[in-house]
GROMACS .gro file of C-alpha atoms in nm:
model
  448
    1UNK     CA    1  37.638  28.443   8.161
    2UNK     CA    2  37.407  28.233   8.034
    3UNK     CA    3  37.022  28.327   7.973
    4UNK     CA    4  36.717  28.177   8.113
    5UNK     CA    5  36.661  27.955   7.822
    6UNK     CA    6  37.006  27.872   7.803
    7UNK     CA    7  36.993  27.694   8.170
    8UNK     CA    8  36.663  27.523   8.143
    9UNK     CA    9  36.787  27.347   7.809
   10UNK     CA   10  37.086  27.277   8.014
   11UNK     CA   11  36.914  27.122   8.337
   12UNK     CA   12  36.598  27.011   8.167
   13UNK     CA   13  36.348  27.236   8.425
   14UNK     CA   14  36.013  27.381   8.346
   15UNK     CA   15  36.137  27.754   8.429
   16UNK     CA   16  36.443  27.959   8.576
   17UNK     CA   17  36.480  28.272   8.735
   18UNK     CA   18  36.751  28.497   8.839
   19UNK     CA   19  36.797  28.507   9.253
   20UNK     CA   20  36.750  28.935   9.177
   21UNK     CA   21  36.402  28.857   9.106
   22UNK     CA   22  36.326  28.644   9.388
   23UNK     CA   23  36.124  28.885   9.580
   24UNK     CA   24  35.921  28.947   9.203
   25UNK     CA   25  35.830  28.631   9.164
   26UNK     CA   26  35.728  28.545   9.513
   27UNK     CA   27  35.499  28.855   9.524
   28UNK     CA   28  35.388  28.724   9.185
   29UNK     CA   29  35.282  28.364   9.268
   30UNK     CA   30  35.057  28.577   9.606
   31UNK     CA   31  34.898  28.794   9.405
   32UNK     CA   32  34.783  28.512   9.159
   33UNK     CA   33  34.633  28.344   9.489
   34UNK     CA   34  34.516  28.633   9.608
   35UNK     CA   35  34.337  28.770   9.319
   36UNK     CA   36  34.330  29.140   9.235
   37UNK     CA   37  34.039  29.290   9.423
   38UNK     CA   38  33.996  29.665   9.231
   39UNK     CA   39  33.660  29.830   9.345
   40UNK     CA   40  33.534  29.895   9.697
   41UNK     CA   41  33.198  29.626   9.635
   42UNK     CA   42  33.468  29.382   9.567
   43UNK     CA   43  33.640  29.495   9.856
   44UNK     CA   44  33.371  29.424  10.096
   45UNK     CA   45  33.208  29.119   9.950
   46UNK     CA   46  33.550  28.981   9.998
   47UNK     CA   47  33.566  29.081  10.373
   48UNK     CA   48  33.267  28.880  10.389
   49UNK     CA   49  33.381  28.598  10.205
   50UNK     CA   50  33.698  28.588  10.448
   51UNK     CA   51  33.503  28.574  10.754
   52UNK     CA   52  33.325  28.248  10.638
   53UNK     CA   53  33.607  28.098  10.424
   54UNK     CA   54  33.915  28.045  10.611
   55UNK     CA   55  34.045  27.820  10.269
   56UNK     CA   56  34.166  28.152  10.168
   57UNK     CA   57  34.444  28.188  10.363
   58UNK     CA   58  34.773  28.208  10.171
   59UNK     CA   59  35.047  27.952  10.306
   60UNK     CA   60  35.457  27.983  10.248
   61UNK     CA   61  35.641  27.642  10.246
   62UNK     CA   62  36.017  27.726  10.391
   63UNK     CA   63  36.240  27.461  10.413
   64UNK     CA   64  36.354  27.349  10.763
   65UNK     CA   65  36.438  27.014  10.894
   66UNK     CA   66  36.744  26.792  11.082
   67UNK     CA   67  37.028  26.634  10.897
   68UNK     CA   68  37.000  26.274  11.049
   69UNK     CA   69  37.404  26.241  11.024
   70UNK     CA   70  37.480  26.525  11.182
   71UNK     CA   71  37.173  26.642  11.384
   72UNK     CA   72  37.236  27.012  11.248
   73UNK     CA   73  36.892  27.174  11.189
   74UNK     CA   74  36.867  27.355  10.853
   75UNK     CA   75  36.692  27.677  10.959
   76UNK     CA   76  36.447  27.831  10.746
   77UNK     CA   77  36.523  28.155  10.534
   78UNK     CA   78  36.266  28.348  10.758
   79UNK     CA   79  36.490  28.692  10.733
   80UNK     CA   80  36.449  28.700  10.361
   81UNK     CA   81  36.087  28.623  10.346
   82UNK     CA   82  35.909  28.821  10.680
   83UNK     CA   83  35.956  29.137  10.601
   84UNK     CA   84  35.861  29.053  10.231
   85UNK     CA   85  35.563  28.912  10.377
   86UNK     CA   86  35.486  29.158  10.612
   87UNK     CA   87  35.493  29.428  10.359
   88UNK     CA   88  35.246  29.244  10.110
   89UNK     CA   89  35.005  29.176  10.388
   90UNK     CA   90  34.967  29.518  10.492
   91UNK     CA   91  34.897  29.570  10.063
   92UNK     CA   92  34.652  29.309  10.038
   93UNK     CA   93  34.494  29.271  10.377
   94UNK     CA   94  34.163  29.287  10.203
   95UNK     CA   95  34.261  28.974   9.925
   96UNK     CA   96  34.343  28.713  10.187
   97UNK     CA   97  34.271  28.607  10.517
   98UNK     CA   98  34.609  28.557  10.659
   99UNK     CA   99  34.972  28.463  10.515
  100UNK     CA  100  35.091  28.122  10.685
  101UNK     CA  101  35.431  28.039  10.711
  102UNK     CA  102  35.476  27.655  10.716
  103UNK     CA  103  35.818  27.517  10.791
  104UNK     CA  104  35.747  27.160  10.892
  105UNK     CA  105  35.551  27.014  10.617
  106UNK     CA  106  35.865  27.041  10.290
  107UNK     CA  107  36.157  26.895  10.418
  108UNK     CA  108  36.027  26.530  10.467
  109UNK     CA  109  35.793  26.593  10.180
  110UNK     CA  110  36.168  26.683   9.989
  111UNK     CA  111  36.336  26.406  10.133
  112UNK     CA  112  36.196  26.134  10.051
  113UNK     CA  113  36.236  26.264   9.650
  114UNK     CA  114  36.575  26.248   9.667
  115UNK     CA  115  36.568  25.881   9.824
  116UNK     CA  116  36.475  25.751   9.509
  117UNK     CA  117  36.669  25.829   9.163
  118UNK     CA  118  36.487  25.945   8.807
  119UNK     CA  119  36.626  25.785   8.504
  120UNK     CA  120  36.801  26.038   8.431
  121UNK     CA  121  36.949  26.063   8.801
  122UNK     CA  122  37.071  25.741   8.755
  123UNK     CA  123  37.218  25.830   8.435
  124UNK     CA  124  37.440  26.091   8.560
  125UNK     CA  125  37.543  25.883   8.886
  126UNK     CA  126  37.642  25.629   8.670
  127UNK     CA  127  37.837  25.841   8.451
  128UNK     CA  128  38.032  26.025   8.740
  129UNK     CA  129  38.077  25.710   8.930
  130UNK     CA  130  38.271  25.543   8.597
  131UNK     CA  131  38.463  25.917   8.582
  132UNK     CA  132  38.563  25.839   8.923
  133UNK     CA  133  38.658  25.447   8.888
  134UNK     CA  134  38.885  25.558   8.591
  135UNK     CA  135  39.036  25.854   8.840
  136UNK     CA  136  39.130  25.568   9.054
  137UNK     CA  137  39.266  25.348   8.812
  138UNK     CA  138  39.496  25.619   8.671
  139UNK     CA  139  39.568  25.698   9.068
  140UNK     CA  140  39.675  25.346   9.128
  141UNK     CA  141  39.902  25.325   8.803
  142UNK     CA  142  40.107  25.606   8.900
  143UNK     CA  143  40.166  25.574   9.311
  144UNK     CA  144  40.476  25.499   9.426
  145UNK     CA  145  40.655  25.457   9.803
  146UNK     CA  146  40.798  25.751   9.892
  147UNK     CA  147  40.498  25.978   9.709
  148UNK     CA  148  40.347  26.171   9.935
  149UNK     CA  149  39.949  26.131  10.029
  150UNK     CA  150  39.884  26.446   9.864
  151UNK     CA  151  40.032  26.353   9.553
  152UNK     CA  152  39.735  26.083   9.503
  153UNK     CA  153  39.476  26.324   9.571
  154UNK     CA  154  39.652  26.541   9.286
  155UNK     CA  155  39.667  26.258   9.039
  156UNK     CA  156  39.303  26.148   9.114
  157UNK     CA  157  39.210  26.537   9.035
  158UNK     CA  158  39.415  26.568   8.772
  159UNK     CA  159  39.287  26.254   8.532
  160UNK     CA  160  38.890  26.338   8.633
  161UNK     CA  161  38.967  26.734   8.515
  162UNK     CA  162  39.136  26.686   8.205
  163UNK     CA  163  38.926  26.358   8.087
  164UNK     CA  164  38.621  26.406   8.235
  165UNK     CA  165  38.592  26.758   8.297
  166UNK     CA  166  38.456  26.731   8.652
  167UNK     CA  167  38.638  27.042   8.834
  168UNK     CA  168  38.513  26.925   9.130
  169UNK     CA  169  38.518  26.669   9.394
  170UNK     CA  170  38.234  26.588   9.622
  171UNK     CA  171  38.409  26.600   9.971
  172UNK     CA  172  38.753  26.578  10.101
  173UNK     CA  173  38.948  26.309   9.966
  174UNK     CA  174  39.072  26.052  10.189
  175UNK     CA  175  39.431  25.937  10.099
  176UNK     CA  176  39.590  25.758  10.401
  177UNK     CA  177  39.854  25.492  10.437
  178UNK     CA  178  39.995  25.262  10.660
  179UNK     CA  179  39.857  25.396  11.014
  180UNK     CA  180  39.643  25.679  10.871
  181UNK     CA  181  39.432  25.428  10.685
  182UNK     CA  182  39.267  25.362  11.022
  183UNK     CA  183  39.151  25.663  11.022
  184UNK     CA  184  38.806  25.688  10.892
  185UNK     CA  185  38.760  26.070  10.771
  186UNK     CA  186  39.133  26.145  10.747
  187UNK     CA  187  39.241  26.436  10.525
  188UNK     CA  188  39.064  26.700  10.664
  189UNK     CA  189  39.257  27.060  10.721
  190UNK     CA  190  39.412  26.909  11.047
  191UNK     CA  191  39.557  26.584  10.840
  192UNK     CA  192  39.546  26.740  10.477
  193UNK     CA  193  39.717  26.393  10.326
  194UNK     CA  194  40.053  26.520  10.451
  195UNK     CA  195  40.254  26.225  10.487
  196UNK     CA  196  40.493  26.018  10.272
  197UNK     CA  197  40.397  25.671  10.139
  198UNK     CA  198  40.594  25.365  10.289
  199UNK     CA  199  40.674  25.080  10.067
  200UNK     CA  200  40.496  24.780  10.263
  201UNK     CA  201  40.186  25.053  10.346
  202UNK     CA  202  39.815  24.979  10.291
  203UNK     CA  203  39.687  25.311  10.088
  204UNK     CA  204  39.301  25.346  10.117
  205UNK     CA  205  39.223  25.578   9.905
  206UNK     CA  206  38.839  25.771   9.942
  207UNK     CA  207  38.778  25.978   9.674
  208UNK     CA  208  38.499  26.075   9.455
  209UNK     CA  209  38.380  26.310   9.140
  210UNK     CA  210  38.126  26.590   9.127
  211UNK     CA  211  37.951  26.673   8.784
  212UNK     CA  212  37.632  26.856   8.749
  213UNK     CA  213  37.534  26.924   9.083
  214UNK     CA  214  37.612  26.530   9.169
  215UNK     CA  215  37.865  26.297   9.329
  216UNK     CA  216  37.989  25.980   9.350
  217UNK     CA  217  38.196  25.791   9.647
  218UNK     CA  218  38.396  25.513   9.598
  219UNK     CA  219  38.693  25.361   9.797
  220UNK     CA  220  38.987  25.186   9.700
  221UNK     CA  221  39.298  24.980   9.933
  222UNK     CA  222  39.610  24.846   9.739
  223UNK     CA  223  39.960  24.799   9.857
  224UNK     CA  224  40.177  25.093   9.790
  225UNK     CA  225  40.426  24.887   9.650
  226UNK     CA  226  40.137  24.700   9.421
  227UNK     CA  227  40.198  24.325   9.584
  228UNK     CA  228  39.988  24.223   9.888
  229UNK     CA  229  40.140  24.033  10.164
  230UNK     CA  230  39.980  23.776  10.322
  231UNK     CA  231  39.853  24.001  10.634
  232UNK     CA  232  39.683  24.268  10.372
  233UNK     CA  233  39.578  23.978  10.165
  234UNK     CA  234  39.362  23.788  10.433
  235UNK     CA  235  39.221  24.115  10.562
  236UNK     CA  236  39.129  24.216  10.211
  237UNK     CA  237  38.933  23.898  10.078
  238UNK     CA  238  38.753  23.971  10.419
  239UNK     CA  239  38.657  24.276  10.302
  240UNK     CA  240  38.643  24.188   9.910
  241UNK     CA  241  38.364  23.896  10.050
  242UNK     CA  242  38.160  24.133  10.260
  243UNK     CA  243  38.072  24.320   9.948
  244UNK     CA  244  37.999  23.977   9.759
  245UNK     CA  245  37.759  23.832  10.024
  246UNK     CA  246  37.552  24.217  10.006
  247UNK     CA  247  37.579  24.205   9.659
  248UNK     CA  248  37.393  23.852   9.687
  249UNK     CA  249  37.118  24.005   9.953
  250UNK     CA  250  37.029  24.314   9.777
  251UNK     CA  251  36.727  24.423   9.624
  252UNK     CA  252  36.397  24.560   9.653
  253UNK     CA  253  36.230  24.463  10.013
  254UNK     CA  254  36.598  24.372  10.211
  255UNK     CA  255  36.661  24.525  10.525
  256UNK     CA  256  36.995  24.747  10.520
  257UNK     CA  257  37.056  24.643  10.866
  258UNK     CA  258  37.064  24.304  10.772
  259UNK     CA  259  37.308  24.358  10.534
  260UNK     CA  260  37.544  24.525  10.742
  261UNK     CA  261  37.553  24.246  10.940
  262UNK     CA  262  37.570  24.042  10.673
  263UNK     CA  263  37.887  24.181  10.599
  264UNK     CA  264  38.029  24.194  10.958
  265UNK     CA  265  38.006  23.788  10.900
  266UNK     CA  266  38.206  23.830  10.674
  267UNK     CA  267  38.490  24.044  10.768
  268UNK     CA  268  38.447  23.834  11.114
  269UNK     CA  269  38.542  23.499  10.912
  270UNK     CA  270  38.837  23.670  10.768
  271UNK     CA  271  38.989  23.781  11.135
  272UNK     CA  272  38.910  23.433  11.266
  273UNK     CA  273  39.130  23.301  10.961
  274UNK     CA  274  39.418  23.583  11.019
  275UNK     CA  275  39.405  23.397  11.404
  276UNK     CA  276  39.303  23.742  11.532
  277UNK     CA  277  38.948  23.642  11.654
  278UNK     CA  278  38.868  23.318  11.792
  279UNK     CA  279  38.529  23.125  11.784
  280UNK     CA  280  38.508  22.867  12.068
  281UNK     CA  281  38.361  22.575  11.921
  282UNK     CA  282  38.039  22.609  12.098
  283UNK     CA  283  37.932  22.949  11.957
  284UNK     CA  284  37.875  23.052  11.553
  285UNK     CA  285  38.038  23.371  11.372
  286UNK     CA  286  37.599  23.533  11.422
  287UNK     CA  287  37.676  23.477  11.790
  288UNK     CA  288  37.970  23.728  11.716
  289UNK     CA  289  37.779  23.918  11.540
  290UNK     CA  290  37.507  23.974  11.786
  291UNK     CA  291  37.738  24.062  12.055
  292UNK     CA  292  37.824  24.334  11.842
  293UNK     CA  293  38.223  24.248  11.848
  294UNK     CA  294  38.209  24.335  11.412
  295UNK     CA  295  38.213  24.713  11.543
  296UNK     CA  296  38.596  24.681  11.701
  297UNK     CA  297  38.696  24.641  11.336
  298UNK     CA  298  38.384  24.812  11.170
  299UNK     CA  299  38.273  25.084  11.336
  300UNK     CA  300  38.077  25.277  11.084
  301UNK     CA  301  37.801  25.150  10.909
  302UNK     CA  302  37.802  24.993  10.525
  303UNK     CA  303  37.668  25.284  10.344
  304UNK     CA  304  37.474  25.610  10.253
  305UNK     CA  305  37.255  25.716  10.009
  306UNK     CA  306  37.425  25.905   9.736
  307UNK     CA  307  37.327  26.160   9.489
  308UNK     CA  308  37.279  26.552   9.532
  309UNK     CA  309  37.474  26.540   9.829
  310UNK     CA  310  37.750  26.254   9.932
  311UNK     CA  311  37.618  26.155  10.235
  312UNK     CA  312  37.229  26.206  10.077
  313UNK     CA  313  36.873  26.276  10.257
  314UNK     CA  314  36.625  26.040  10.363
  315UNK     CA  315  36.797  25.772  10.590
  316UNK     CA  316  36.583  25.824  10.868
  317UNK     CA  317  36.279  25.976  10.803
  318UNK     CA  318  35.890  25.914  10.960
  319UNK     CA  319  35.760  25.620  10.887
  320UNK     CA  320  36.096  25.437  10.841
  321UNK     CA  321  36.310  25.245  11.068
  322UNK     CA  322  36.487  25.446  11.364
  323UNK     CA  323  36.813  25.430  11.462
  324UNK     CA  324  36.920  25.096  11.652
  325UNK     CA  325  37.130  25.235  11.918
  326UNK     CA  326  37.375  24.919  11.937
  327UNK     CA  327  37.731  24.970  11.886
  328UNK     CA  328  37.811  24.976  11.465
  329UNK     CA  329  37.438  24.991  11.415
  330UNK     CA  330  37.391  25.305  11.543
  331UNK     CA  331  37.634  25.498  11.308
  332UNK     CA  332  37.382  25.360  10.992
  333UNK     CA  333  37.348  25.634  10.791
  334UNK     CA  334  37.024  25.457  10.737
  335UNK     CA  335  36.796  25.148  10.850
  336UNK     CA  336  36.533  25.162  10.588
  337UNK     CA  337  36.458  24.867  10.385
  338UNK     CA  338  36.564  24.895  10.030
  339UNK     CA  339  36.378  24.979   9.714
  340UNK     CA  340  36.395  24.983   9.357
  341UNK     CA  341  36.514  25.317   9.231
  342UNK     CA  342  36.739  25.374   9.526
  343UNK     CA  343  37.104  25.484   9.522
  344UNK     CA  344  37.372  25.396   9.790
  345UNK     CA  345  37.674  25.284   9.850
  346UNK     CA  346  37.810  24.968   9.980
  347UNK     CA  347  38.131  25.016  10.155
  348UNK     CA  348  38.237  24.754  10.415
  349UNK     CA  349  38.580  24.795  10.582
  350UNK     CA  350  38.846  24.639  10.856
  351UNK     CA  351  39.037  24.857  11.074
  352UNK     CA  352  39.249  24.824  11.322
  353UNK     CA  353  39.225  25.130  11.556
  354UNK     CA  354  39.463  25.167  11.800
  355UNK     CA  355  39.142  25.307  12.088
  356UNK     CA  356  38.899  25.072  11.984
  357UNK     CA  357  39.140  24.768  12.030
  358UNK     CA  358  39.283  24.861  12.365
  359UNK     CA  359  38.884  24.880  12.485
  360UNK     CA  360  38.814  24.526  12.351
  361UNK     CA  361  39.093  24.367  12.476
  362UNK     CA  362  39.099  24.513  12.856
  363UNK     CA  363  38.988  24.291  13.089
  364UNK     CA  364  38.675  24.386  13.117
  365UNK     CA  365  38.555  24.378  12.787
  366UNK     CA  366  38.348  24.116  12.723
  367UNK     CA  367  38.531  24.076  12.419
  368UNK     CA  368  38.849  24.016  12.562
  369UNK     CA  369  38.829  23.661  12.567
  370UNK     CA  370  38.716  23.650  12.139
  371UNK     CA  371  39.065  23.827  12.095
  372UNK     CA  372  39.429  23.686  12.026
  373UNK     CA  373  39.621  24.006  12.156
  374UNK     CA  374  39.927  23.883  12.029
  375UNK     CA  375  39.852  23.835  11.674
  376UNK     CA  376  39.681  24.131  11.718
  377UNK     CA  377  40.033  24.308  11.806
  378UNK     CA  378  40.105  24.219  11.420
  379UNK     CA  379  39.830  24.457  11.303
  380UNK     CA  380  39.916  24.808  11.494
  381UNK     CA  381  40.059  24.953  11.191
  382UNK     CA  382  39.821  24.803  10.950
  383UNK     CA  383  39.598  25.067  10.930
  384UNK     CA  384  39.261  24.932  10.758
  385UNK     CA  385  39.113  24.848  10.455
  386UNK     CA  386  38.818  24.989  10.261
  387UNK     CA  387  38.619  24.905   9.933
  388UNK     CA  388  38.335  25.140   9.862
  389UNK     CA  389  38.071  25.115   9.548
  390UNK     CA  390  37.784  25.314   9.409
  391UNK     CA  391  37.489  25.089   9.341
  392UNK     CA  392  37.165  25.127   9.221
  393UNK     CA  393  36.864  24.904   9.356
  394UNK     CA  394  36.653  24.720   9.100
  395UNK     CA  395  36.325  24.513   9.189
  396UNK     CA  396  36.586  24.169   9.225
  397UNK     CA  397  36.911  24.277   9.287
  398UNK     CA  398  37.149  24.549   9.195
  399UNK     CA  399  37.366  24.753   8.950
  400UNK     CA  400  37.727  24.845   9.013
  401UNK     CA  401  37.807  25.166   8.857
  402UNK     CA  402  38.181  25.100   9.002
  403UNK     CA  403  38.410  24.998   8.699
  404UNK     CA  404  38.739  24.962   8.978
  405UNK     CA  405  38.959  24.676   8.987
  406UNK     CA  406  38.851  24.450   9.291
  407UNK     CA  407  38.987  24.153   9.306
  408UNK     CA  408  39.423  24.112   9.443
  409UNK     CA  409  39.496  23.974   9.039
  410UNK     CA  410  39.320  24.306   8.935
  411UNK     CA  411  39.508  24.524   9.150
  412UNK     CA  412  39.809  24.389   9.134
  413UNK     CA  413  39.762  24.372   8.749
  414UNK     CA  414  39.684  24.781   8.733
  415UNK     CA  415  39.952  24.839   8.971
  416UNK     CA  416  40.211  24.701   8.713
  417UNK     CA  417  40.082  24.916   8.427
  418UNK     CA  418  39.812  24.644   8.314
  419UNK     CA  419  39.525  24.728   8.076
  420UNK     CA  420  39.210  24.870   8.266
  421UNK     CA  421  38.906  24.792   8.166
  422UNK     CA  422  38.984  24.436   8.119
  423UNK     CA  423  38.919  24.188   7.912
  424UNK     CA  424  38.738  23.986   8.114
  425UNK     CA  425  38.537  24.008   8.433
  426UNK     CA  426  38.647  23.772   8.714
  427UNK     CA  427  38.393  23.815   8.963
  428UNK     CA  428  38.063  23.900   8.809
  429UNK     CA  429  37.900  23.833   9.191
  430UNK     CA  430  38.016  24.234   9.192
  431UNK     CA  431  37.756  24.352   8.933
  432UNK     CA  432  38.016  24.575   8.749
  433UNK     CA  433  37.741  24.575   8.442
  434UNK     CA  434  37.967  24.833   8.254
  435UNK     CA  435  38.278  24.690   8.343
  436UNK     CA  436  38.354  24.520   8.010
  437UNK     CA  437  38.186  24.759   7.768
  438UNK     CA  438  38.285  25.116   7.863
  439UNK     CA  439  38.457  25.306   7.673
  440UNK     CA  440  38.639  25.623   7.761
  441UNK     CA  441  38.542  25.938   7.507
  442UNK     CA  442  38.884  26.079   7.510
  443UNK     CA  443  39.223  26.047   7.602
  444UNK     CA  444  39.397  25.981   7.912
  445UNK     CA  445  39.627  26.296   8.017
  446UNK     CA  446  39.998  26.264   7.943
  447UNK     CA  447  40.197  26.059   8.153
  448UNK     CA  448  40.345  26.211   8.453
   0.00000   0.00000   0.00000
């Protein structure tokens, strides 16, 4: 076990305790507000002093607040400190006025800290998020049809334990194909990542590393068989541009939810080109945007912040933006406008989901007439496609801590054994800063 000392050189904190001497140093840190009060003059002229001065009161600052993803309420550890506080009251009734318990003013207070990165925050994101490009790189070499789903979580585990060191991941990973790609938090207990890779599938692969206490989140979709066909292909420059065009938008002062939409232009174009949406000639791909038709194919919103936790604190918090509560807009994990020092992801996608299609294209959807139903026929096994980054927000534009290959030459390139990083970067527009000059520590694991 390490000592005291030994953990605050290792997180870099002003002072550590042990959770056994919680109740210790809380009594401590009263009794220094307090004040010792010994003889019974003291006594009284502090009685006095309490009457007039109601400053002295002592106030506790419990965390308790909503998670604005989920709408669970973290409650406040109240059991722990009542009776604690109870029994020190009754002790010092003469020090302080009363003992306040406040549970309302930390968590925004908290919050909003985490909503913009240190330095050295932004260090270790970037690190992990590199870890976890190369863990998909190594994932991607090694696939084959006829693997099972599981068997790319395993690999992605594998390379980010034994090169990185990162035991951990930071959620579930995500490894569907074909149909199951569609499927926007697959692999949980109910779907563990159970079934066996098709040759012809599109894998979309959501996994990310944990080191440190934090975690990165990025997506990749590649053919199982490491050659896109012409259907994946369209659908993936769709999804390939939306991340160029927010790339292009981002920086300090630009509103999230215009990016979003931004990149349901995008995906939008790339439908209309596959002859799955059509755009009478008297309206414009906005028009389609407006009307909130992006959300049959996007239905969750481009990104969260990222750091402590995967989905991280802050998106909507007072004084910021509320929810819009328009389809696709209103699963945002945020709708703040962006500032420098910011982390978050940027994670547009295309899905064809089996409920959300037969909605839009009943007859009384008023987007059943934006819809070529039997082109769309062509899709129902498609599954979707994904590309997620980690990026940092600078004061006029961005950093991409993702290192992954992006473009269909760089896939298809790493999915015949090809040299990753490369030589040469073929779409700076993505802002992969480190993609040309990082350079793993140690050596990849054997081959399998």
């Amino acid at each position: 076990i390490k000592t005291k000392e030994e953990w605050k050189r290792l997180y870099q904190v002003d002072d550590v305790r042990y959770m056994e001497d919680l109740e210790d140093v809380l009594l401590e840190i009263m009794n220094v507000k307090a004040g010792e009060v010994n003889s019974e003059e003291d006594k009284e002229e502090e009685e006095d002093k309490k009457e007039k001065d109601e400053t002295n009161n002592i106030t506790v600052l419990l965390l308790s607040g909503p998670n604005s993803d989920s709408g669970n309420v973290y409650s406040p550890p109240t059991e722990t400190f009542t009776p604690l506080l109870s029994s020190h009251t009754t002790k010092h009734s003469s020090s302080f006025s009363k003992i306040i318990i406040d549970t309302t003013t930390l968590h925004p207070i908290l919050s909003e800290c985490r909503v913009l990165k240190s330095p050295h925050e932004r260090s270790l994101l970037r690190h992990v998020t590199e870890l976890t490009s190369l863990s998909h790189v190594y994932t991607m070499k090694h696939i084959k049809p006829s693997m099972m789903e599981y068997q790319g979580e395993s690999l992605f585990r594998h390379y980010a334990y034994f090169t990185g060191g990162a035991r951990h991941v930071g959620y579930t990973p995500i490894c569907g194909c074909g149909p199951n790609a569609s499927v926007l938090h697959y692999g949980h207990a109910a779907a563990p990542n159970d079934v066996q890779i098709q040759d012809g599938d599109m894998c979309l692969f959501d996994m990310g590393v944990e080191y440190y206490g934090y975690g990165s989140d990025v997506t990749c979709s590649f053919p199982a068989n490491g050659v896109f066909t012409m259907q994946q292909r369209v659908i993936y420059e769709g999804v390939l541009n939306a991340q160029r065009v927010v790339y292009d938008m981002c920086g300090d002062g630009t509103s999230w939810v215009d990016c979003h939409q931004a990149a349901e232009g995008e995906i939008l174009k790339a439908l209309i080109t596959a002859g799955i949406v059509l755009l009478p000639d008297d309206q414009t791909v906005e028009e389609l945007v407006e009307m909130r038709l992006g959300a049959v194919f996007m239905p969750h919103g481009l990104g969260h912040f990222i750091g402590i936790d995967t989905h991280d604190v802050g998106g909507y918090l007072p004084g910021h933006p509320e929810r819009i509560a328009k389809a696709g807009l209103k699963s945002l994990r945020t709708a703040r406008v962006l500032r420098a020092g910011m982390t978050i992801t940027v994670e547009p996608g295309c899905y064809f989901i089996p409920s959300l299609i037969e909605e839009a294209t009943s007859p009384s959807s008023p987007f059943c007439q934006y819809l070529n139903k039997d082109v769309l026929k062509e899709y129902v096994s498609f599954g979707g496609v994904r590309l997620e980054d980690v990026v940092e927000i600078t004061q006029d534009g961005c950093i991409n801590y993702t290192i992954c290959p992006r473009t269909i030459k760089e896939v298809e390139h790493v999915m015949r054994g090809g040299k990753w990083p490369p030589l040469c970067d073929e779409m700076p527009e993505l802002k992969r800063v480190n993609l040309l000059t990082y350079s793993p520590l140690v050596i990849n694991p054997p081959s399998i």
